[in-house]
Coordinates of N, CA and C in Angstrom, one line a residue:
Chain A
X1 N 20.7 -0.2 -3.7 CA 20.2 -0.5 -2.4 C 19.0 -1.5 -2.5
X2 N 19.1 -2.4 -1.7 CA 18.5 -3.4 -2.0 C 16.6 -3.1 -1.4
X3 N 16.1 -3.3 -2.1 CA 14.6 -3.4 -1.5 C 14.0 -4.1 -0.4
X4 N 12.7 -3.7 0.0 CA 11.9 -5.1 1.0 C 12.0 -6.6 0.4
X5 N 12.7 -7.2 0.9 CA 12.2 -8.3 0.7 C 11.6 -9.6 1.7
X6 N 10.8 -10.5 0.6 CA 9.7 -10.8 1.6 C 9.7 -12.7 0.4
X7 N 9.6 -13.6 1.8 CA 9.5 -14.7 1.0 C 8.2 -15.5 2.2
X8 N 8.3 -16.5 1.5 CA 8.3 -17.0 0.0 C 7.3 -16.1 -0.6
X9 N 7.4 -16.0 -2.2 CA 6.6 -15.6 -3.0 C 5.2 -15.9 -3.3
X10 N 4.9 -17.1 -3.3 CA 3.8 -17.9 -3.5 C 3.9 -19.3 -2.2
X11 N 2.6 -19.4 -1.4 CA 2.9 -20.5 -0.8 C 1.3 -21.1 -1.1
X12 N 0.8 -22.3 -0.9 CA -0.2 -23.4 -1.2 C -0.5 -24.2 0.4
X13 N -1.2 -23.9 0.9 CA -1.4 -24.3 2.6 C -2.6 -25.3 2.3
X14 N -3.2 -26.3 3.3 CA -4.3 -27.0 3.1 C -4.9 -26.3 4.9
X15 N -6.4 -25.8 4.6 CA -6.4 -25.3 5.9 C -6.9 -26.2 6.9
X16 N -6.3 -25.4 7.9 CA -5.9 -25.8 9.4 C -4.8 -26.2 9.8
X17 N -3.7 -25.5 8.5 CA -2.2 -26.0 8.6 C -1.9 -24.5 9.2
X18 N -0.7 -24.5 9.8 CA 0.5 -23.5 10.1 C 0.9 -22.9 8.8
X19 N 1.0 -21.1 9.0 CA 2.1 -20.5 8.1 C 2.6 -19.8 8.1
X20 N 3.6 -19.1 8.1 CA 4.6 -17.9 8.4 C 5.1 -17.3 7.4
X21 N 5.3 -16.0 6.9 CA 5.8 -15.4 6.1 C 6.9 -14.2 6.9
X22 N 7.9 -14.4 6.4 CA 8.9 -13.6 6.2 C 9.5 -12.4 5.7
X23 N 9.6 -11.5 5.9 CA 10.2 -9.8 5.8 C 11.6 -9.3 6.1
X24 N 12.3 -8.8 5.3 CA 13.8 -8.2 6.0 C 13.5 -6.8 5.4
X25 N 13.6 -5.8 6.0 CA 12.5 -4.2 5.5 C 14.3 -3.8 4.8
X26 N 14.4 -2.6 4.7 CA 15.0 -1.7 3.7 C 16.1 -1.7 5.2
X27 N 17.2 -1.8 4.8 CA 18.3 -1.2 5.8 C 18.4 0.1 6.7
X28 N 18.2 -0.1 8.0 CA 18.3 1.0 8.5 C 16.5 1.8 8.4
X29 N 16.0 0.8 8.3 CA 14.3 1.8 8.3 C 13.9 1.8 9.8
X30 N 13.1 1.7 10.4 CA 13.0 1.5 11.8 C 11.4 1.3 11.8
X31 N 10.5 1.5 11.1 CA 9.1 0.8 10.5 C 8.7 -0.1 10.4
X32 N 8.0 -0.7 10.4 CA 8.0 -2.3 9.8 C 6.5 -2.0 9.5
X33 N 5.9 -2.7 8.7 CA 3.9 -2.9 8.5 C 3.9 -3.9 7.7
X34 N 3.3 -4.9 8.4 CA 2.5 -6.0 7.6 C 0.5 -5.0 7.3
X35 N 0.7 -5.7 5.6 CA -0.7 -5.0 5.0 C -1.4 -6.5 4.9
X36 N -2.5 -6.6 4.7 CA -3.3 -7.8 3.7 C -4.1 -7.1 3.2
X37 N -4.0 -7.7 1.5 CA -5.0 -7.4 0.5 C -5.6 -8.5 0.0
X38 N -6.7 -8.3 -0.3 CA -7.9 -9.1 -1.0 C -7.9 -9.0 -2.1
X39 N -8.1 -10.0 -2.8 CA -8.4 -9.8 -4.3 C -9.2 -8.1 -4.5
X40 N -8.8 -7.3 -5.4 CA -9.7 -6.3 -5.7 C -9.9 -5.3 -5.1
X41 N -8.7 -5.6 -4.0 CA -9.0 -4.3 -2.8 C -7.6 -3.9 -2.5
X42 N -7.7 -2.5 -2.0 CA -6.9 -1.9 -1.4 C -6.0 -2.9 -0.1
X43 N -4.6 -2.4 0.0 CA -4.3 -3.4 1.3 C -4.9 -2.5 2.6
X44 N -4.8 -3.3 3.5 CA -5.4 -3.1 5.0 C -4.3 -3.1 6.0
X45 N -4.0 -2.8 6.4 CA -2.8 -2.5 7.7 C -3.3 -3.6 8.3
X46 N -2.6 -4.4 9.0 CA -2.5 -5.6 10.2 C -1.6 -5.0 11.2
X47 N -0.8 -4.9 11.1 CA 0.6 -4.3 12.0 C 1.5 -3.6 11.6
X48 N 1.6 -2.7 13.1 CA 3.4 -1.9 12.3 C 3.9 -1.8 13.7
X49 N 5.1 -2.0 13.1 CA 6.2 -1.9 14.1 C 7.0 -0.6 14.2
X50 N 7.4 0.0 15.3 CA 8.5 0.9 15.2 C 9.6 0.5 15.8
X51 N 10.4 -0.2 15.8 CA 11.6 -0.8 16.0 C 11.0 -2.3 16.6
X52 N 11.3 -2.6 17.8 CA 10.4 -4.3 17.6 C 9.2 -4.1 18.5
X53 N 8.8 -3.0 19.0 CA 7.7 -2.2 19.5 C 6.6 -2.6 18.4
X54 N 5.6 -3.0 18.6 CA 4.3 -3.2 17.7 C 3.6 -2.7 18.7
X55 N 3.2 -1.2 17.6 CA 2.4 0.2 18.0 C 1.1 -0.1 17.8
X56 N 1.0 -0.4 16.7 CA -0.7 -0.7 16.0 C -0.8 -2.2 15.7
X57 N -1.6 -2.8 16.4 CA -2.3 -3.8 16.1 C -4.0 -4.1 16.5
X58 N -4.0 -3.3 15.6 CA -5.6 -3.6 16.2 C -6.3 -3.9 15.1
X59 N -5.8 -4.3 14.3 CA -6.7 -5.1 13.0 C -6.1 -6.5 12.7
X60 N -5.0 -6.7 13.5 CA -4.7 -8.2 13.6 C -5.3 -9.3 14.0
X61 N -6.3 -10.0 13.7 CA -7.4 -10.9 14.1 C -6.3 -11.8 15.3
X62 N -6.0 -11.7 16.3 CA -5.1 -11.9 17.0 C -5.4 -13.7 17.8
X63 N -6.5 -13.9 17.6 CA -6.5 -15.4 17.9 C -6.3 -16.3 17.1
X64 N -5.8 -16.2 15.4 CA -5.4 -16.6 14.6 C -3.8 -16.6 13.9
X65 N -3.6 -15.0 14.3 CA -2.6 -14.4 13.9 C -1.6 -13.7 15.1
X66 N -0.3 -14.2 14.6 CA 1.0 -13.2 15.3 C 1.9 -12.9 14.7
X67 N 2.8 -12.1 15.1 CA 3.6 -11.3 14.5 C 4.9 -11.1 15.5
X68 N 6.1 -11.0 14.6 CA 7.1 -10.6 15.7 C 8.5 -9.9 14.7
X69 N 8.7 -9.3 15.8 CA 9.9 -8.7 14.7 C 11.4 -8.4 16.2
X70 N 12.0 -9.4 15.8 CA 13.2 -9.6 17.0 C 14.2 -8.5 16.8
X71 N 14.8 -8.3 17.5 CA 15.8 -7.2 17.3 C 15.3 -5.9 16.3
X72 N 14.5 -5.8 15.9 CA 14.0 -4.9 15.4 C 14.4 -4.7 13.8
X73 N 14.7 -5.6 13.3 CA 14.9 -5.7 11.7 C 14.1 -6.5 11.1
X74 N 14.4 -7.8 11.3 CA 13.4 -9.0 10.5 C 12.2 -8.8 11.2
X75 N 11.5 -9.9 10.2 CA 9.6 -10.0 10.9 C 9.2 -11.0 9.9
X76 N 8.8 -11.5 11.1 CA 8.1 -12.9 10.5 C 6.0 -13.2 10.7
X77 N 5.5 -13.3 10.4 CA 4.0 -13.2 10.2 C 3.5 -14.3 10.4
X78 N 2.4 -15.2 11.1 CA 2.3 -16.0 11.4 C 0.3 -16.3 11.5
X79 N 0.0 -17.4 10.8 CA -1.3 -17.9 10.7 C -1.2 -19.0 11.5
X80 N -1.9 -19.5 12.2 CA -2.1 -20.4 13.0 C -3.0 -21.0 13.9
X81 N -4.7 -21.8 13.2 CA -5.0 -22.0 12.4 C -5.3 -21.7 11.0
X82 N -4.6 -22.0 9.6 CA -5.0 -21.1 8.4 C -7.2 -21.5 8.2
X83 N -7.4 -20.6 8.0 CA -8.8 -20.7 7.2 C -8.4 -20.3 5.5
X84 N -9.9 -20.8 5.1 CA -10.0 -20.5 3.6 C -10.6 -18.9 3.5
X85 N -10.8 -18.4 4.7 CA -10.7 -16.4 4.3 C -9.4 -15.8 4.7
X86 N -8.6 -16.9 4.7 CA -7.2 -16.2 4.3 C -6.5 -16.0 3.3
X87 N -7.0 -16.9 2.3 CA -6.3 -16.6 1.3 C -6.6 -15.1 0.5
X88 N -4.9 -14.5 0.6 CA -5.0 -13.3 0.0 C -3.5 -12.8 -0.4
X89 N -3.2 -11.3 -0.5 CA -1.6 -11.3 -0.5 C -1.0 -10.4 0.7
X90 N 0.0 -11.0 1.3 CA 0.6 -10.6 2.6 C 1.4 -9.9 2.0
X91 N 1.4 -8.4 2.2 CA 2.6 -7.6 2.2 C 2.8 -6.4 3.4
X92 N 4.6 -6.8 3.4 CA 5.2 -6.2 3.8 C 5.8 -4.6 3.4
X93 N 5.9 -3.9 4.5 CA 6.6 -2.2 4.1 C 7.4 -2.0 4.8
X94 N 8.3 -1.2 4.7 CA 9.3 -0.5 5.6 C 9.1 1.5 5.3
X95 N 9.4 2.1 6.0 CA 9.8 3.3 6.5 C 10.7 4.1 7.7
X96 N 11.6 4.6 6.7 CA 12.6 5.3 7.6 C 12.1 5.4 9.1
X97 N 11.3 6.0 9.5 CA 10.3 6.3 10.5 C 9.1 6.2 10.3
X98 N 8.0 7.0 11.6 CA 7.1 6.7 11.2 C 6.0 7.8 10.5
X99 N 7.2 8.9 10.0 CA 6.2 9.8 9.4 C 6.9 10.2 7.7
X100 N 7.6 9.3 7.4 CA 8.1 9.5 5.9 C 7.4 7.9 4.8
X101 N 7.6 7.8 3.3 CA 6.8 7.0 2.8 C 6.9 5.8 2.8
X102 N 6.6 4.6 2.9 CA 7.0 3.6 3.1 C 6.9 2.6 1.5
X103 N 8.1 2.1 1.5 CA 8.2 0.9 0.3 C 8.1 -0.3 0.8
X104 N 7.4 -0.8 -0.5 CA 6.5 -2.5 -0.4 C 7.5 -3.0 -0.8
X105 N 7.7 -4.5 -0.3 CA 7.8 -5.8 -1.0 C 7.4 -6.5 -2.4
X106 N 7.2 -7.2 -2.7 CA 6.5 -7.9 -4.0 C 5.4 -8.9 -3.0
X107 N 5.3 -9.3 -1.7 CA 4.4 -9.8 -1.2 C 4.1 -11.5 -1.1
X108 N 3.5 -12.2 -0.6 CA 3.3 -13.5 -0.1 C 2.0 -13.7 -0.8
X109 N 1.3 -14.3 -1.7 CA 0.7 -14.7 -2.3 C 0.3 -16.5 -1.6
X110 N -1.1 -16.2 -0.6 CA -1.2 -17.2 0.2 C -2.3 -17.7 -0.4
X111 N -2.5 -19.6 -0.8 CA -3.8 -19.8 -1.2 C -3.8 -20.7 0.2
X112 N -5.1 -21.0 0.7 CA -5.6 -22.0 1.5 C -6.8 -22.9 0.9
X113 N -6.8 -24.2 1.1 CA -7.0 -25.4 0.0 C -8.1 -25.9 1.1
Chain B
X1 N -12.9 9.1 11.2 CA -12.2 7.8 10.4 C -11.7 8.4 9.3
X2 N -10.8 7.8 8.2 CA -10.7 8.1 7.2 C -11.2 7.6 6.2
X3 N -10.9 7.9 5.2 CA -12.1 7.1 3.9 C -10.7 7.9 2.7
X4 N -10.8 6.9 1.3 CA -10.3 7.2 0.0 C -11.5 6.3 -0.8
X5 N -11.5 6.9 -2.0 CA -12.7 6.6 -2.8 C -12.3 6.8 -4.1
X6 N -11.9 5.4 -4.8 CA -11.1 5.3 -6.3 C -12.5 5.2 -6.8
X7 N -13.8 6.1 -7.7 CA -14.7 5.6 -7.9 C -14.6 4.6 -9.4
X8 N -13.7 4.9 -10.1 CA -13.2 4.2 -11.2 C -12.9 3.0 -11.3
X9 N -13.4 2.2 -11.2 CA -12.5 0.3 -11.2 C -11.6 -0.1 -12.5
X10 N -11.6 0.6 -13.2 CA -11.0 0.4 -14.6 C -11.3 1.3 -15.3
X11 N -9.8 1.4 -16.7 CA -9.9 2.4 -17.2 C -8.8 2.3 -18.5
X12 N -9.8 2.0 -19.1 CA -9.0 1.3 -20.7 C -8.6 2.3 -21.5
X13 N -7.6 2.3 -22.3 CA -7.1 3.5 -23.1 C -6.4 3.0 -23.8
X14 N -5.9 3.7 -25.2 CA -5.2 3.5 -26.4 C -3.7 4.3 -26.0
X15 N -3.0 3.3 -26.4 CA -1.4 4.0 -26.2 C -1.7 5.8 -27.4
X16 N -0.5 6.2 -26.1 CA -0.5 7.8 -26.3 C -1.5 8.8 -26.0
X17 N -2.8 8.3 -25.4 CA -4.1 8.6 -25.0 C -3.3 9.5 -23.8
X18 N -4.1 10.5 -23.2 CA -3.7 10.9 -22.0 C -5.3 10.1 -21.2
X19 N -4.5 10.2 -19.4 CA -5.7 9.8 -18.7 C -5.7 10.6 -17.6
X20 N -7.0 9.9 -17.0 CA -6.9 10.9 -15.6 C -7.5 10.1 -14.1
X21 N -6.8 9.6 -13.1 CA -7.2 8.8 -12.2 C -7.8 9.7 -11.2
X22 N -8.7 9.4 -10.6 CA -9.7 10.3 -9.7 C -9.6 9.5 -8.6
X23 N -9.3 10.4 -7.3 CA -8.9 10.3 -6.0 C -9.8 10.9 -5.2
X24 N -10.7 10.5 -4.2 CA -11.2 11.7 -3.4 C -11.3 11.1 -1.6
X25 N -10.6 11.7 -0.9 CA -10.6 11.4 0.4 C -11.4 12.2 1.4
X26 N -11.4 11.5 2.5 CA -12.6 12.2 4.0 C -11.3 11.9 5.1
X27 N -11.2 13.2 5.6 CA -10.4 12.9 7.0 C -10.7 14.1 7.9
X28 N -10.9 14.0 8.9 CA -11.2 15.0 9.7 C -9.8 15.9 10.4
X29 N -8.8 15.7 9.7 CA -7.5 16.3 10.5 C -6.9 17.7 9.1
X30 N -7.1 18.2 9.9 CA -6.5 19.4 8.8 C -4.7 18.9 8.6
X31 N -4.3 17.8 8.9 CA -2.8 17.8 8.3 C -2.2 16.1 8.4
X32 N -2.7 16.1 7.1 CA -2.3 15.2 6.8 C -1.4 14.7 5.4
X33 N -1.1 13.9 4.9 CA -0.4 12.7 4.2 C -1.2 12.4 2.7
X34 N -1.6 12.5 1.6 CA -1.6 12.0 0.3 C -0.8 11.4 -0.6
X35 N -0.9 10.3 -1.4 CA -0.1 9.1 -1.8 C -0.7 8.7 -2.7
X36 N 0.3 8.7 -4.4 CA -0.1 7.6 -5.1 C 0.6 6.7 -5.1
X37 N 0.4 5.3 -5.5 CA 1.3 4.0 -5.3 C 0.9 3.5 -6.8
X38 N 2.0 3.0 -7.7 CA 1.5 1.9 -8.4 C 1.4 0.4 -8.2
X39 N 1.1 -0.4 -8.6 CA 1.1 -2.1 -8.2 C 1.4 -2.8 -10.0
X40 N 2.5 -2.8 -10.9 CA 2.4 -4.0 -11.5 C 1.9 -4.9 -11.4
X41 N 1.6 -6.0 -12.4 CA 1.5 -7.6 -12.4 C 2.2 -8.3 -11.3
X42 N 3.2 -7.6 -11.3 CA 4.6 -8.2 -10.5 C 4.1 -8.3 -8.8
X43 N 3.2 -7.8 -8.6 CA 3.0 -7.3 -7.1 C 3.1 -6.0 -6.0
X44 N 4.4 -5.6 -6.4 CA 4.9 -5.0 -6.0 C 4.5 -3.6 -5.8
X45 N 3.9 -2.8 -4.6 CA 3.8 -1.3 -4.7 C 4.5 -0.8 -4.8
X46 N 4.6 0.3 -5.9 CA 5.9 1.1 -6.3 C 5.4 2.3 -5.9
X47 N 6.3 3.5 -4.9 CA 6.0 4.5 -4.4 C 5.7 5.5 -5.6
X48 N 4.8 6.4 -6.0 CA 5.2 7.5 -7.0 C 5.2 8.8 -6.5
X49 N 4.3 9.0 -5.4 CA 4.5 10.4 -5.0 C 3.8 10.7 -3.4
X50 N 3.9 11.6 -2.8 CA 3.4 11.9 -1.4 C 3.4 13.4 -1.3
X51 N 2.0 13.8 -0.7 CA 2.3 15.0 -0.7 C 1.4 15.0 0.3
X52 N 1.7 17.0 1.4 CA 0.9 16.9 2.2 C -0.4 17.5 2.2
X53 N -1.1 18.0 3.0 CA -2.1 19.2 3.0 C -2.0 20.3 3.1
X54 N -0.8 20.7 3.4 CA -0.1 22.5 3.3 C 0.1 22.7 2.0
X55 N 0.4 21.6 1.2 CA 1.0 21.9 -0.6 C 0.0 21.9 -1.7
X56 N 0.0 22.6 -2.4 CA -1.2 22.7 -2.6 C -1.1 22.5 -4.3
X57 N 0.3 23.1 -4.2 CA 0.8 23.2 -5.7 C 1.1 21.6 -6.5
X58 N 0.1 22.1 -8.1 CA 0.2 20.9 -8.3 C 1.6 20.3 -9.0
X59 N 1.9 19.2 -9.0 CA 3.3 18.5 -9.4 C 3.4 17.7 -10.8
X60 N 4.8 17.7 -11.5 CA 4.4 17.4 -13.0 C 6.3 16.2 -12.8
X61 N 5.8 15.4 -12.9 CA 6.8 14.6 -13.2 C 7.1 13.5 -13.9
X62 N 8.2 14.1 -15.3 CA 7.8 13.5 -16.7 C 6.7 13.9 -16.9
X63 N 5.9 12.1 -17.2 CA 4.5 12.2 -18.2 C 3.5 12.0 -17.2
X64 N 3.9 12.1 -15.9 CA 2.8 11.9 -14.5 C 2.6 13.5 -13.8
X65 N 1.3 13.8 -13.3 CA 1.3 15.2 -13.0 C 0.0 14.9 -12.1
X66 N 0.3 15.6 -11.1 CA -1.4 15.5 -9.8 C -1.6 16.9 -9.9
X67 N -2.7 16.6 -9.1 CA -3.8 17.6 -9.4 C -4.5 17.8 -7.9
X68 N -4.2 18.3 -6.8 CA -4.1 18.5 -5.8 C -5.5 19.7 -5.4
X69 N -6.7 19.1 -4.6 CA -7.4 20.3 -5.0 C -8.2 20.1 -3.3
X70 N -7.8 20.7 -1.9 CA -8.1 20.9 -0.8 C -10.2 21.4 -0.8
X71 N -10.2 21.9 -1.7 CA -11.8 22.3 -1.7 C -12.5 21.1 -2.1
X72 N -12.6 21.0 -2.8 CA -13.1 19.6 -2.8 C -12.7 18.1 -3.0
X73 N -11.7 18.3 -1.7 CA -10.5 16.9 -1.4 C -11.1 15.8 -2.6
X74 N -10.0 16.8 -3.5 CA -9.4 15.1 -4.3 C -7.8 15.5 -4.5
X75 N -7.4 14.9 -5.2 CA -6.0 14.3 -5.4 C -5.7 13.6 -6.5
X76 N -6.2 13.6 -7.8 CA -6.2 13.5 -9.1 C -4.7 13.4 -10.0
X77 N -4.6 11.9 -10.6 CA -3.3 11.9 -10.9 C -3.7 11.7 -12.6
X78 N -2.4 12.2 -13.3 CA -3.0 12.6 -14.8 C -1.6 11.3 -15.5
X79 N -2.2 11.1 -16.6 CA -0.4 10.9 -17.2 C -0.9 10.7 -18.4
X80 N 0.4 11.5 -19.2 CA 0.1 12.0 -20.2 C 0.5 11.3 -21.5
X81 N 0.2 10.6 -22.5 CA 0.5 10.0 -23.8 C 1.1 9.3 -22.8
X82 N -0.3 8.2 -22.7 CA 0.2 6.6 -21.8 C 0.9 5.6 -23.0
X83 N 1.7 4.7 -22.1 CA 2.2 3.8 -22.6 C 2.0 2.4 -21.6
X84 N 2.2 1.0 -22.6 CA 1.6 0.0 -22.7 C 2.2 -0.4 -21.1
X85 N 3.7 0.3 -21.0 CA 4.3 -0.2 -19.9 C 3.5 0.6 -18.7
X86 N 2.3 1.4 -18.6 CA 1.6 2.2 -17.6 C 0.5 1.2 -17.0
X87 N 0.4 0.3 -18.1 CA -0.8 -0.5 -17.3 C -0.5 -1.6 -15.5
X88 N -1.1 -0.9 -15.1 CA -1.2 -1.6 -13.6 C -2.5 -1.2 -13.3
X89 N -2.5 -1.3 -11.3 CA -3.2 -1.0 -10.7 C -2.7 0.0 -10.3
X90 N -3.3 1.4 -9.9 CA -3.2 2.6 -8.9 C -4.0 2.9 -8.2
X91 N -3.3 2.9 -6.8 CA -3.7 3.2 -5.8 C -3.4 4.4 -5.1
X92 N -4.7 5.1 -4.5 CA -4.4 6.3 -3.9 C -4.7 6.0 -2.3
X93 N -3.7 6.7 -1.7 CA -3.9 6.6 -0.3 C -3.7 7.8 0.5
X94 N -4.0 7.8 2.1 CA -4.0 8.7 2.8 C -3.4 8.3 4.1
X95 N -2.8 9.2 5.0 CA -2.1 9.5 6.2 C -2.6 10.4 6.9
X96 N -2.4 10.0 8.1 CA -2.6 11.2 9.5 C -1.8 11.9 9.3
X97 N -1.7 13.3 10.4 CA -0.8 13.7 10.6 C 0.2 12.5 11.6
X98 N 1.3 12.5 11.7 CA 2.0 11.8 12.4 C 1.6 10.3 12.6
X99 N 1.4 9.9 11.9 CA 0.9 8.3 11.7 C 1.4 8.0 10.0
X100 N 2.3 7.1 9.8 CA 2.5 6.7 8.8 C 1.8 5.1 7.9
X101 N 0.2 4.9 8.9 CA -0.2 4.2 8.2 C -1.0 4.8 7.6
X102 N -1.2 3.6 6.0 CA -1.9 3.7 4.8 C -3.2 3.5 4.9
X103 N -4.1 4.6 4.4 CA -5.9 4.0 4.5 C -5.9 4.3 2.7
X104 N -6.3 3.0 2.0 CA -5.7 3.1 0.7 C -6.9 2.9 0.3
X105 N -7.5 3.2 -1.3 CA -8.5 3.2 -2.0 C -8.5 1.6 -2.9
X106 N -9.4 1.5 -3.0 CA -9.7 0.1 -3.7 C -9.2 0.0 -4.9
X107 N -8.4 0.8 -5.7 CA -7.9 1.1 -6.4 C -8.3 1.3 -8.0
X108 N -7.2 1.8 -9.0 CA -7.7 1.5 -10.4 C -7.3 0.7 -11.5
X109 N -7.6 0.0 -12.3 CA -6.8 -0.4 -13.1 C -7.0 -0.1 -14.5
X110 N -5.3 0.5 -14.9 CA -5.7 1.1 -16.2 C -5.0 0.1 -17.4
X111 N -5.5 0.0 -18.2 CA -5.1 -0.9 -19.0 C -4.8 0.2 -20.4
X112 N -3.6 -0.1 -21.0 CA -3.1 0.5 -21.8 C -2.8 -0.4 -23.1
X113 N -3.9 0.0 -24.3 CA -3.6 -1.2 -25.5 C -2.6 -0.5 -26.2
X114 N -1.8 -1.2 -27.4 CA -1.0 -0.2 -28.0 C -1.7 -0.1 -28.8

């Protein structure tokens, strides 16, 4: 069964550019959560979704940042203007629902220049 | 609020060593969610275990075993005659009851020499 997967891998942005990261969660999960981690730290929840319902967003800096997840499978993540306190790693999770464990991606590795 | 607290930032050891990662959380809800995660090089968080606050009993799988202790909330993961392939970051985290988001610890990293 195939895992989260989450592209691109590594992206290189010059700031005040546009950026979007991409997610396709586990088949059939009904979850979604974008995390951000900082170098040396724990990730931090940004958003989760329960089907294309976004339940929790309240750590989403939302004048910079959106999120969307259409029909309720994909999710796309969006910076717009990037700053240089963005660079970090964007990861995605999925869970069956919203009370079983959820599995990570390998994550978006953002620098801003 | 909730709070996890890796006090450990690193934690170097000789292959076959046993270790011990220390977890200790604050939540005000009598039922909730505990979680270790690993993180390779590679990025990736890899699920290892979940358990709740009713369980108390501790768990041994393979050379990985927690240590589950409600009196003085921690959540202590052990593994036993580590190996080189053990080195990552671990991360311990917590859950609400009925909330499946992660309030995760700054984590550890154990470095395993052969």
């Amino acid at each position: 069964e195939a895992g989260v997967v989450q592209s691109p891998r590594y992206k290189i942005i010059e700031k005040k550019q546009p950026v979007a990261f991409w997610c396709n969660p586990i088949s059939g999960h009904n979850t979604l959560y974008w995390y951000l981690q900082n170098l040396g730290q724990g990730p931090e929840l940004l958003i989760r979704y329960e089907n294309e319902e976004a339940v929790d967003d309240s750590q989403l800096p939302k004048d910079r940042f959106s999120a969307e997840r259409l029909k309720g499978v994909d999710s796309t993540l969006k910076i717009q203007p990037a700053e240089l306190g963005d660079s970090a790693v964007y990861l995605c999770a999925s869970s069956l629902d919203g009370y079983t464990e959820a599995f990570f991606g390998q994550g978006t590795r953002l620098t801003v220049v | 609020a909730q709070k996890v607290t890796q006090a450990q930032t690193e934690i170097s050891v000789v292959e076959k060593e046993d270790v011990t990662l220390d977890c200790v959380y604050e939540t005000r809800d009598t039922t909730y969610y505990l979680f270790w995660y690993k993180q390779p090089p590679s990025g990736e968080l890899v699920f290892l275990i979940r358990r709740n606050s009713f369980d108390e009993q501790n768990e041994i799988s393979g050379r990985y075993s927690w240590n589950f202790q409600k009196s003085t909330s921690s959540f202590n993961f052990t593994i036993t005659a580590s190996q080189v392939v053990d080195s990552a970051v671990y991360f311990c985290a917590l859950s609400e009851a009925g909330y499946s988001t992660l309030t995760f610890g700054k984590g550890t990293m154990l470095l395993v020499s052969p």
